[in-house]
Amino acid sequence: MSTNVDICTRIEGHATIEYVMSKNELVAVNFKTDVFRGFEGILKGKFFLDAPRIASRICGLCHASQAIASTRAIEAMLGVQPSASARAMRAVLMCGELVKSHAMHFYFQGYPDISAVLHGKQLGLEDLVRKDPEFTQAMFELIKLGKDVCEAFGGREIHAISPAVGGKSFTVFPKEVTQTRKYLEKIREISRPVLDNLLEDYSATTPADDFAFKNVAFMAMVNGPGASGIYRQDGELAIEMPSGAVKRMSPDAFKEVLWSEKGLRGYETSLDESIALLVGPMARMRLGGLEIDDPDLKQAFSDVAAKWKDNMLFNYATQLLDIHESASMALELLSGLSGETPKPRAIPDEPVRNTGTGIVEAPRGTLIHQYTPDKGKRLGEVELYIPTRVNIPLIDRMLTARCRALFDKGLAMDEIKRRAGMIVRAFDPCISCATHAITRQA
């Protein structure tokens, strides 16, 4: 048995794709993220109030989601409730993070692959700039606008300082709210024609076999039927099974479905071994968290989803929809912001719970921080559940099945490797987030 390791390019971070051969047969193909970073160990023993700032350093793209998940876990442990204004402020910050993250992945990492499948030609970025400078300008503007929203509501572009246990660390003044409203309106204006054009391309194309999946369960934190709440912050944990049945549970009960065992590369689940979990924009869309207000857009997206919903390439269209609708929801939340001055946070001397769980929907899916307290207002055990790591079993399954099929058809390994990279990129893996919990094996 031999192993061929190929570097996976155009992704966030450093990872490889491992091809396992035995007797001239391709046995397995695995997505490998074997870097060790150890953020659970870094957070352990830290003061409660310091944890969110440290957690944001897990990733430069998902920094706000990591900080807010950490903040919510500590608030749950201490029995502290943030104000409505603070919750709205966090949501707008998370919107800016999502816009920047999705737009960067869509243009720089994904669009060459999208062009190859939908247009029959894989364009390099230089070719794309020359061919469609207006599209390039639109994507760069989306990235900048996402950055601007983060800066206004986070205090700085990366590693926001505004989320604080029990509330917020500073007030966004009316002038900044007015400017952010313009940013969000511009995001909607720019993203809509890009999304419309992409949906037309999907509609005219047969779903690509390389990205097809089956026996997948979709998981996301969404508001239940008839319930209201902030997108990506509130709701219940929902799982849509391959049969279409939906199971709903309290976010605190997530270990009924997902848990971690020390020394293992991924997570354990209570699902049948034939079923893989998928989190992210497609899961939010399937479970009703990602709602569409505009009837024309809703119909157009629904028509395309009817034939593309079980195909990972559709993640790109769902990311663009996520940008557009997240900006719409953030605009509504701006009216709920108050100019209240941050007050000194009264932190209880002792936690009211032995465990604190903080869940948010990060750009790439369900992100969970779970902490236990130690003496002296410090963290004890720390568990982090990362969207990319949840998706790795499905990535491996799709890579193995498709690459083996292509190998059996006689395709050259170079072409198989090219297609394998496209499959991985469709998931938008975040290696900075995913690698910290990998445990070194003896």
Coordinates of C-alpha atoms in Angstrom, one line a residue:
M1 CA 0.0 0.0 0.0
S2 CA 1.4 3.4 -0.9
T3 CA 0.3 7.0 -0.2
N4 CA 0.5 10.0 -2.6
V5 CA 0.0 13.4 -0.9
D6 CA -1.0 16.4 -2.9
I7 CA -1.2 20.0 -1.6
C8 CA -4.7 21.4 -1.7
T9 CA -4.6 24.9 -3.2
R10 CA -6.9 27.9 -3.1
I11 CA -8.3 27.2 0.3
E12 CA -8.1 29.1 3.6
G13 CA -5.0 27.6 5.2
H14 CA -2.7 24.7 4.5
A15 CA -4.1 21.2 3.9
T16 CA -3.4 18.2 1.7
I17 CA -5.4 15.5 -0.1
E18 CA -4.1 12.0 0.5
Y19 CA -4.5 9.3 -2.2
V20 CA -4.1 5.7 -0.9
M21 CA -3.1 3.1 -3.5
S22 CA -3.1 -0.7 -3.1
K23 CA -2.2 -3.1 -6.0
N24 CA -2.7 -0.4 -8.6
E25 CA -6.1 0.5 -7.2
L26 CA -7.2 3.7 -5.6
V27 CA -8.5 2.6 -2.2
A28 CA -9.3 5.9 -0.4
V29 CA -8.9 9.7 -0.8
N30 CA -8.8 11.8 2.4
F31 CA -8.7 15.5 3.2
K32 CA -5.9 16.0 5.7
T33 CA -5.5 18.9 8.2
D34 CA -2.7 17.6 10.4
V35 CA -1.4 20.9 11.8
F36 CA -1.5 21.2 15.6
R37 CA -2.5 24.5 17.2
G38 CA -4.0 23.6 20.5
F39 CA -6.5 26.4 21.3
E40 CA -8.4 24.3 23.8
G41 CA -5.2 24.1 25.8
I42 CA -4.5 27.8 25.4
L43 CA -8.0 28.7 26.7
K44 CA -7.9 26.4 29.6
G45 CA -7.1 28.2 32.8
K46 CA -7.8 31.7 31.4
F47 CA -10.0 34.2 33.1
F48 CA -13.6 34.2 31.9
L49 CA -13.5 37.7 30.6
D50 CA -10.3 37.1 28.7
A51 CA -11.5 34.1 26.8
P52 CA -13.5 35.8 23.9
R53 CA -10.5 37.9 22.9
I54 CA -8.3 34.9 22.9
A55 CA -10.9 32.8 21.0
S56 CA -11.1 35.4 18.2
R57 CA -7.4 34.6 17.4
I58 CA -8.4 31.1 16.3
C59 CA -9.1 32.6 12.9
G60 CA -8.7 35.9 11.0
L61 CA -11.8 35.2 8.9
C62 CA -14.2 33.7 11.5
H63 CA -12.9 35.9 14.4
A64 CA -16.3 37.5 15.3
S65 CA -18.1 34.2 15.3
Q66 CA -15.4 32.6 17.5
A67 CA -15.5 35.6 19.9
I68 CA -19.3 35.7 20.2
A69 CA -19.6 31.9 20.6
S70 CA -17.1 32.2 23.4
T71 CA -18.9 35.1 25.0
R72 CA -22.2 33.3 24.8
A73 CA -20.7 30.2 26.5
I74 CA -19.5 32.3 29.4
E75 CA -22.8 34.2 29.7
A76 CA -24.6 30.8 29.8
M77 CA -22.3 29.6 32.5
L78 CA -22.6 32.8 34.6
G79 CA -26.4 33.3 34.0
V80 CA -25.7 36.7 32.4
Q81 CA -28.1 38.1 29.8
P82 CA -26.9 40.7 27.2
S83 CA -29.1 43.6 26.3
A84 CA -31.1 43.6 23.1
S85 CA -28.9 46.4 21.8
A86 CA -25.8 44.3 22.4
R87 CA -27.3 41.3 20.7
A88 CA -28.2 43.4 17.7
M89 CA -24.7 44.9 17.6
R90 CA -23.2 41.4 17.6
A91 CA -25.5 40.3 14.7
V92 CA -24.4 43.3 12.5
L93 CA -20.8 42.5 13.2
M94 CA -21.3 38.9 12.3
C95 CA -23.0 40.1 9.0
G96 CA -19.9 42.0 8.1
E97 CA -17.7 39.0 8.8
L98 CA -19.9 36.8 6.7
V99 CA -20.0 39.2 3.7
K100 CA -16.2 39.5 3.7
S101 CA -15.6 35.7 4.2
H102 CA -18.1 34.5 1.6
A103 CA -17.1 37.1 -1.0
M104 CA -13.4 36.3 -0.7
H105 CA -14.1 32.6 -1.1
F106 CA -16.5 33.0 -3.9
Y107 CA -14.2 35.1 -6.0
F108 CA -10.6 34.2 -5.2
Q109 CA -11.0 30.5 -4.4
G110 CA -14.2 29.3 -6.0
Y111 CA -14.9 31.3 -9.2
P112 CA -12.2 29.5 -11.3
D113 CA -14.0 26.2 -10.5
I114 CA -17.5 27.7 -11.0
S115 CA -16.4 28.9 -14.5
A116 CA -15.0 25.5 -15.3
V117 CA -18.3 23.8 -14.5
L118 CA -20.8 26.3 -15.6
H119 CA -19.0 27.9 -18.6
G120 CA -16.7 25.0 -19.7
K121 CA -13.5 26.9 -19.1
Q122 CA -11.4 27.3 -15.9
L123 CA -10.4 31.0 -15.8
G124 CA -7.4 32.1 -13.8
L125 CA -7.9 35.3 -11.8
E126 CA -5.8 37.4 -14.3
D127 CA -8.0 36.1 -17.1
L128 CA -11.1 36.9 -15.1
V129 CA -10.0 40.5 -14.4
R130 CA -9.4 41.1 -18.1
K131 CA -12.6 39.4 -19.2
D132 CA -15.0 40.9 -16.7
P133 CA -13.6 43.9 -14.8
E134 CA -17.0 45.0 -13.6
F135 CA -17.6 41.6 -11.9
T136 CA -14.1 41.8 -10.4
Q137 CA -14.8 45.4 -9.1
A138 CA -18.2 44.2 -7.6
M139 CA -16.5 41.4 -5.7
F140 CA -13.7 43.6 -4.4
E141 CA -16.3 46.2 -3.3
L142 CA -18.3 43.5 -1.4
I143 CA -15.1 42.4 0.4
K144 CA -14.4 46.0 1.4
L145 CA -17.9 46.7 2.6
G146 CA -17.8 43.6 4.8
K147 CA -14.6 44.9 6.2
D148 CA -16.1 48.3 6.8
V149 CA -19.1 46.8 8.7
C150 CA -16.7 44.8 10.9
E151 CA -14.7 47.9 11.6
A152 CA -17.7 50.0 12.6
F153 CA -19.3 47.4 14.8
G154 CA -16.3 45.5 16.0
G155 CA -14.0 48.4 16.8
R156 CA -11.5 47.2 14.2
E157 CA -11.5 45.1 11.0
I158 CA -10.1 41.9 12.5
H159 CA -10.3 40.5 16.1
A160 CA -13.2 42.7 17.2
I161 CA -13.2 44.2 20.6
S162 CA -16.9 45.1 20.9
P163 CA -18.3 41.7 22.1
A164 CA -18.1 41.5 25.9
V165 CA -19.6 39.2 28.5
G166 CA -23.0 40.6 29.4
G167 CA -23.1 43.3 26.7
K168 CA -20.7 45.4 24.6
S169 CA -17.5 47.3 25.2
F170 CA -18.5 50.5 23.4
T171 CA -21.4 52.3 21.8
V172 CA -21.9 52.7 18.1
F173 CA -23.0 56.3 17.7
P174 CA -25.8 57.5 15.3
K175 CA -23.3 58.7 12.7
E176 CA -21.7 55.2 12.5
V177 CA -25.1 53.6 12.4
T178 CA -26.2 55.8 9.4
Q179 CA -22.9 55.0 7.6
T180 CA -23.3 51.3 8.2
R181 CA -26.9 51.4 6.8
K182 CA -25.3 52.7 3.6
Y183 CA -22.8 49.9 3.6
L184 CA -25.5 47.3 4.0
E185 CA -27.7 48.8 1.4
K186 CA -24.7 48.8 -1.0
I187 CA -24.1 45.1 -0.2
R188 CA -27.6 44.3 -1.2
E189 CA -27.3 46.4 -4.4
I190 CA -24.1 44.8 -5.5
S191 CA -24.8 41.2 -4.6
R192 CA -28.2 40.9 -6.2
P193 CA -27.1 41.1 -9.9
V194 CA -24.2 38.8 -9.2
L195 CA -26.6 36.3 -7.7
D196 CA -29.2 36.7 -10.5
N197 CA -26.5 36.0 -13.1
L198 CA -25.2 33.0 -11.3
L199 CA -28.7 31.5 -10.9
E200 CA -29.2 31.8 -14.6
D201 CA -25.9 29.9 -15.2
Y202 CA -27.0 27.2 -12.8
S203 CA -30.4 27.0 -14.5
A204 CA -28.8 26.4 -17.9
T205 CA -26.4 23.7 -16.6
T206 CA -26.9 20.1 -15.7
P207 CA -25.7 19.4 -12.1
A208 CA -22.1 18.2 -12.1
D209 CA -21.6 14.6 -11.0
D210 CA -18.3 15.5 -9.2
F211 CA -20.2 17.4 -6.5
A212 CA -23.3 15.2 -6.0
F213 CA -24.0 13.8 -2.6
K214 CA -26.5 11.5 -0.9
N215 CA -27.4 10.2 2.5
V216 CA -26.6 13.6 4.1
A217 CA -28.2 15.1 7.2
F218 CA -28.2 18.9 7.3
M219 CA -27.7 20.6 10.7
A220 CA -28.1 24.2 11.6
M221 CA -29.3 26.5 14.4
V222 CA -32.5 28.1 13.1
N223 CA -35.7 29.6 14.5
G224 CA -38.5 27.0 14.7
P225 CA -41.8 27.4 12.8
G226 CA -43.5 30.6 13.8
A227 CA -40.6 31.6 16.1
S228 CA -38.7 34.9 15.8
G229 CA -35.1 35.6 16.7
I230 CA -31.8 36.9 15.3
Y231 CA -30.5 35.0 12.3
R232 CA -27.4 32.9 13.2
Q233 CA -27.7 33.7 17.0
D234 CA -31.0 32.4 18.1
G235 CA -33.2 29.3 17.7
E236 CA -33.0 25.6 18.1
L237 CA -30.6 23.0 16.7
A238 CA -32.4 21.3 13.8
I239 CA -31.3 18.3 11.8
E240 CA -32.9 17.3 8.5
M241 CA -32.4 13.6 7.9
P242 CA -32.1 12.1 4.4
S243 CA -35.7 11.0 4.6
G244 CA -36.8 14.6 5.0
A245 CA -37.8 14.2 8.7
V246 CA -36.5 17.1 10.9
K247 CA -35.4 16.6 14.5
R248 CA -35.3 19.7 16.7
M249 CA -33.6 20.1 20.1
S250 CA -32.3 22.7 22.5
P251 CA -28.8 23.9 21.5
D252 CA -27.6 22.8 24.9
A253 CA -28.5 19.2 24.0
F254 CA -26.2 19.1 21.0
K255 CA -24.3 16.1 22.4
E256 CA -27.3 14.0 21.6
V257 CA -26.0 14.2 18.0
L258 CA -22.4 15.4 18.1
W259 CA -19.5 14.9 20.6
S260 CA -15.8 14.7 20.7
E261 CA -13.4 11.9 21.8
K262 CA -9.8 12.7 22.6
G263 CA -7.3 11.5 20.1
L264 CA -9.8 11.3 17.2
R265 CA -9.5 13.3 14.1
G266 CA -13.1 14.2 13.8
Y267 CA -16.3 14.0 15.9
E268 CA -18.5 11.1 16.9
T269 CA -22.2 11.3 16.0
S270 CA -25.3 9.3 16.9
L271 CA -26.3 9.1 13.2
D272 CA -26.2 5.9 11.3
E273 CA -22.7 5.3 9.8
S274 CA -24.2 5.6 6.3
I275 CA -25.2 9.2 7.0
A276 CA -22.8 12.2 7.0
L277 CA -23.5 15.6 8.6
L278 CA -23.3 18.8 6.6
V279 CA -23.3 22.3 8.2
G280 CA -23.1 25.7 6.5
P281 CA -25.1 27.9 4.2
M282 CA -26.8 25.0 2.4
A283 CA -28.0 23.6 5.8
R284 CA -29.3 27.0 6.9
M285 CA -31.2 27.3 3.6
R286 CA -32.6 23.7 3.8
L287 CA -33.8 24.2 7.4
G288 CA -35.4 27.5 6.8
G289 CA -33.0 29.7 8.6
L290 CA -32.0 31.5 5.5
E291 CA -35.2 33.2 4.4
I292 CA -35.8 35.2 1.2
D293 CA -38.2 38.1 1.3
D294 CA -38.2 39.2 -2.4
P295 CA -40.8 37.0 -4.2
D296 CA -38.9 37.1 -7.5
L297 CA -35.6 36.1 -6.0
K298 CA -37.4 33.4 -3.9
Q299 CA -38.9 31.8 -7.0
A300 CA -35.7 32.0 -9.0
F301 CA -33.7 30.4 -6.2
S302 CA -36.3 27.8 -5.5
D303 CA -36.4 26.8 -9.2
V304 CA -32.6 26.3 -9.3
A305 CA -32.5 24.6 -5.9
A306 CA -35.0 22.0 -7.2
K307 CA -32.3 20.4 -9.3
W308 CA -29.1 21.5 -7.5
K309 CA -30.0 21.1 -3.8
D310 CA -28.1 17.8 -3.5
N311 CA -25.0 19.1 -5.2
M312 CA -22.1 20.8 -3.3
L313 CA -21.4 23.2 -6.2
F314 CA -24.7 24.9 -5.2
N315 CA -22.9 26.1 -2.0
Y316 CA -21.5 29.0 -4.1
A317 CA -25.0 30.3 -5.0
T318 CA -26.1 29.8 -1.4
Q319 CA -23.2 31.8 -0.1
L320 CA -24.2 34.7 -2.4
L321 CA -27.8 34.4 -1.2
D322 CA -26.5 34.4 2.4
I323 CA -24.7 37.7 1.7
H324 CA -27.8 39.4 0.3
E325 CA -30.2 38.2 2.9
S326 CA -27.8 38.7 5.8
A327 CA -27.5 42.3 4.8
S328 CA -31.3 42.7 4.7
M329 CA -31.7 41.2 8.2
A330 CA -28.8 43.4 9.5
L331 CA -30.6 46.5 8.1
E332 CA -33.7 45.6 10.2
L333 CA -31.6 45.3 13.3
L334 CA -30.0 48.7 13.0
S335 CA -33.3 50.3 14.1
G336 CA -33.1 48.3 17.4
L337 CA -29.7 49.7 18.4
S338 CA -29.7 52.2 21.2
G339 CA -27.1 54.7 22.3
E340 CA -26.9 53.2 25.8
T341 CA -23.5 53.7 27.4
P342 CA -21.7 50.4 28.3
K343 CA -22.0 49.8 32.0
P344 CA -19.5 48.0 34.2
R345 CA -20.3 44.3 34.0
A346 CA -21.4 42.7 37.2
I347 CA -19.9 39.2 37.0
P348 CA -21.2 36.7 39.6
D349 CA -18.7 35.4 42.1
E350 CA -19.6 31.8 41.2
P351 CA -21.0 30.3 38.0
V352 CA -24.7 29.3 38.1
R353 CA -24.1 26.3 35.8
N354 CA -21.4 23.7 35.7
T355 CA -21.3 24.0 31.9
G356 CA -21.7 26.9 29.5
T357 CA -22.6 26.3 25.9
G358 CA -22.4 29.1 23.2
I359 CA -23.6 28.3 19.7
V360 CA -23.6 30.6 16.7
E361 CA -23.9 30.0 13.0
A362 CA -20.5 31.0 11.7
P363 CA -20.2 31.7 7.9
R364 CA -19.3 28.0 7.4
G365 CA -21.8 26.5 9.7
T366 CA -22.7 25.6 13.3
L367 CA -19.9 26.7 15.7
I368 CA -20.0 25.5 19.3
H369 CA -18.0 26.5 22.4
Q370 CA -18.6 24.5 25.6
Y371 CA -16.7 25.4 28.8
T372 CA -16.7 24.2 32.4
P373 CA -15.5 26.5 35.2
D374 CA -12.5 26.2 37.4
K375 CA -11.5 28.0 40.5
G376 CA -10.9 31.8 40.5
K377 CA -13.2 32.7 37.6
R378 CA -11.1 30.7 35.2
L379 CA -12.0 28.2 32.5
G380 CA -11.6 24.5 33.2
E381 CA -12.3 22.1 30.4
V382 CA -12.8 23.6 26.9
E383 CA -14.4 21.9 23.9
L384 CA -14.7 23.5 20.5
Y385 CA -16.9 22.1 17.7
I386 CA -15.8 23.6 14.3
P387 CA -17.9 23.5 11.1
T388 CA -15.1 22.4 8.8
R389 CA -14.4 19.4 11.1
V390 CA -18.0 18.5 11.1
N391 CA -17.9 18.4 7.3
I392 CA -14.7 16.4 7.0
P393 CA -16.3 12.9 6.9
L394 CA -18.6 14.0 4.0
I395 CA -15.6 15.6 2.2
D396 CA -13.7 12.3 2.6
R397 CA -16.7 10.3 1.4
M398 CA -17.2 12.4 -1.7
L399 CA -13.5 12.4 -2.5
T400 CA -13.2 8.7 -2.2
A401 CA -16.3 7.8 -4.2
R402 CA -15.7 10.3 -7.0
C403 CA -12.0 9.8 -7.4
R404 CA -12.3 6.0 -7.4
A405 CA -15.0 6.3 -10.1
L406 CA -12.8 8.5 -12.2
F407 CA -9.7 6.3 -11.7
D408 CA -11.7 3.2 -12.8
K409 CA -12.7 5.1 -15.9
G410 CA -9.0 5.5 -16.7
L411 CA -8.6 9.3 -16.1
A412 CA -5.1 10.5 -15.5
M413 CA -4.1 11.2 -11.9
D414 CA -3.4 14.8 -12.7
E415 CA -7.0 15.3 -13.8
I416 CA -8.3 13.4 -10.8
K417 CA -6.3 15.6 -8.5
R418 CA -7.7 18.7 -10.2
R419 CA -11.2 17.6 -9.7
A420 CA -10.6 16.5 -6.1
G421 CA -9.4 20.1 -5.3
M422 CA -12.6 21.4 -6.8
I423 CA -14.7 19.2 -4.5
V424 CA -12.8 20.4 -1.4
R425 CA -13.0 24.0 -2.3
A426 CA -16.8 23.8 -2.8
F427 CA -17.1 23.2 1.0
D428 CA -15.1 26.4 1.7
P429 CA -13.0 24.7 4.5
C430 CA -11.5 27.0 7.1
I431 CA -8.2 25.3 8.1
S432 CA -7.3 27.9 10.8
C433 CA -10.4 26.9 12.6
A434 CA -10.3 23.2 11.9
T435 CA -6.7 22.3 12.8
H436 CA -6.4 23.5 16.4
A437 CA -8.0 20.5 17.9
I438 CA -6.2 17.8 16.0
T439 CA -4.4 15.6 18.6
R440 CA -0.9 14.2 17.9
Q441 CA -0.9 10.4 17.8
A442 CA 1.8 8.4 19.6

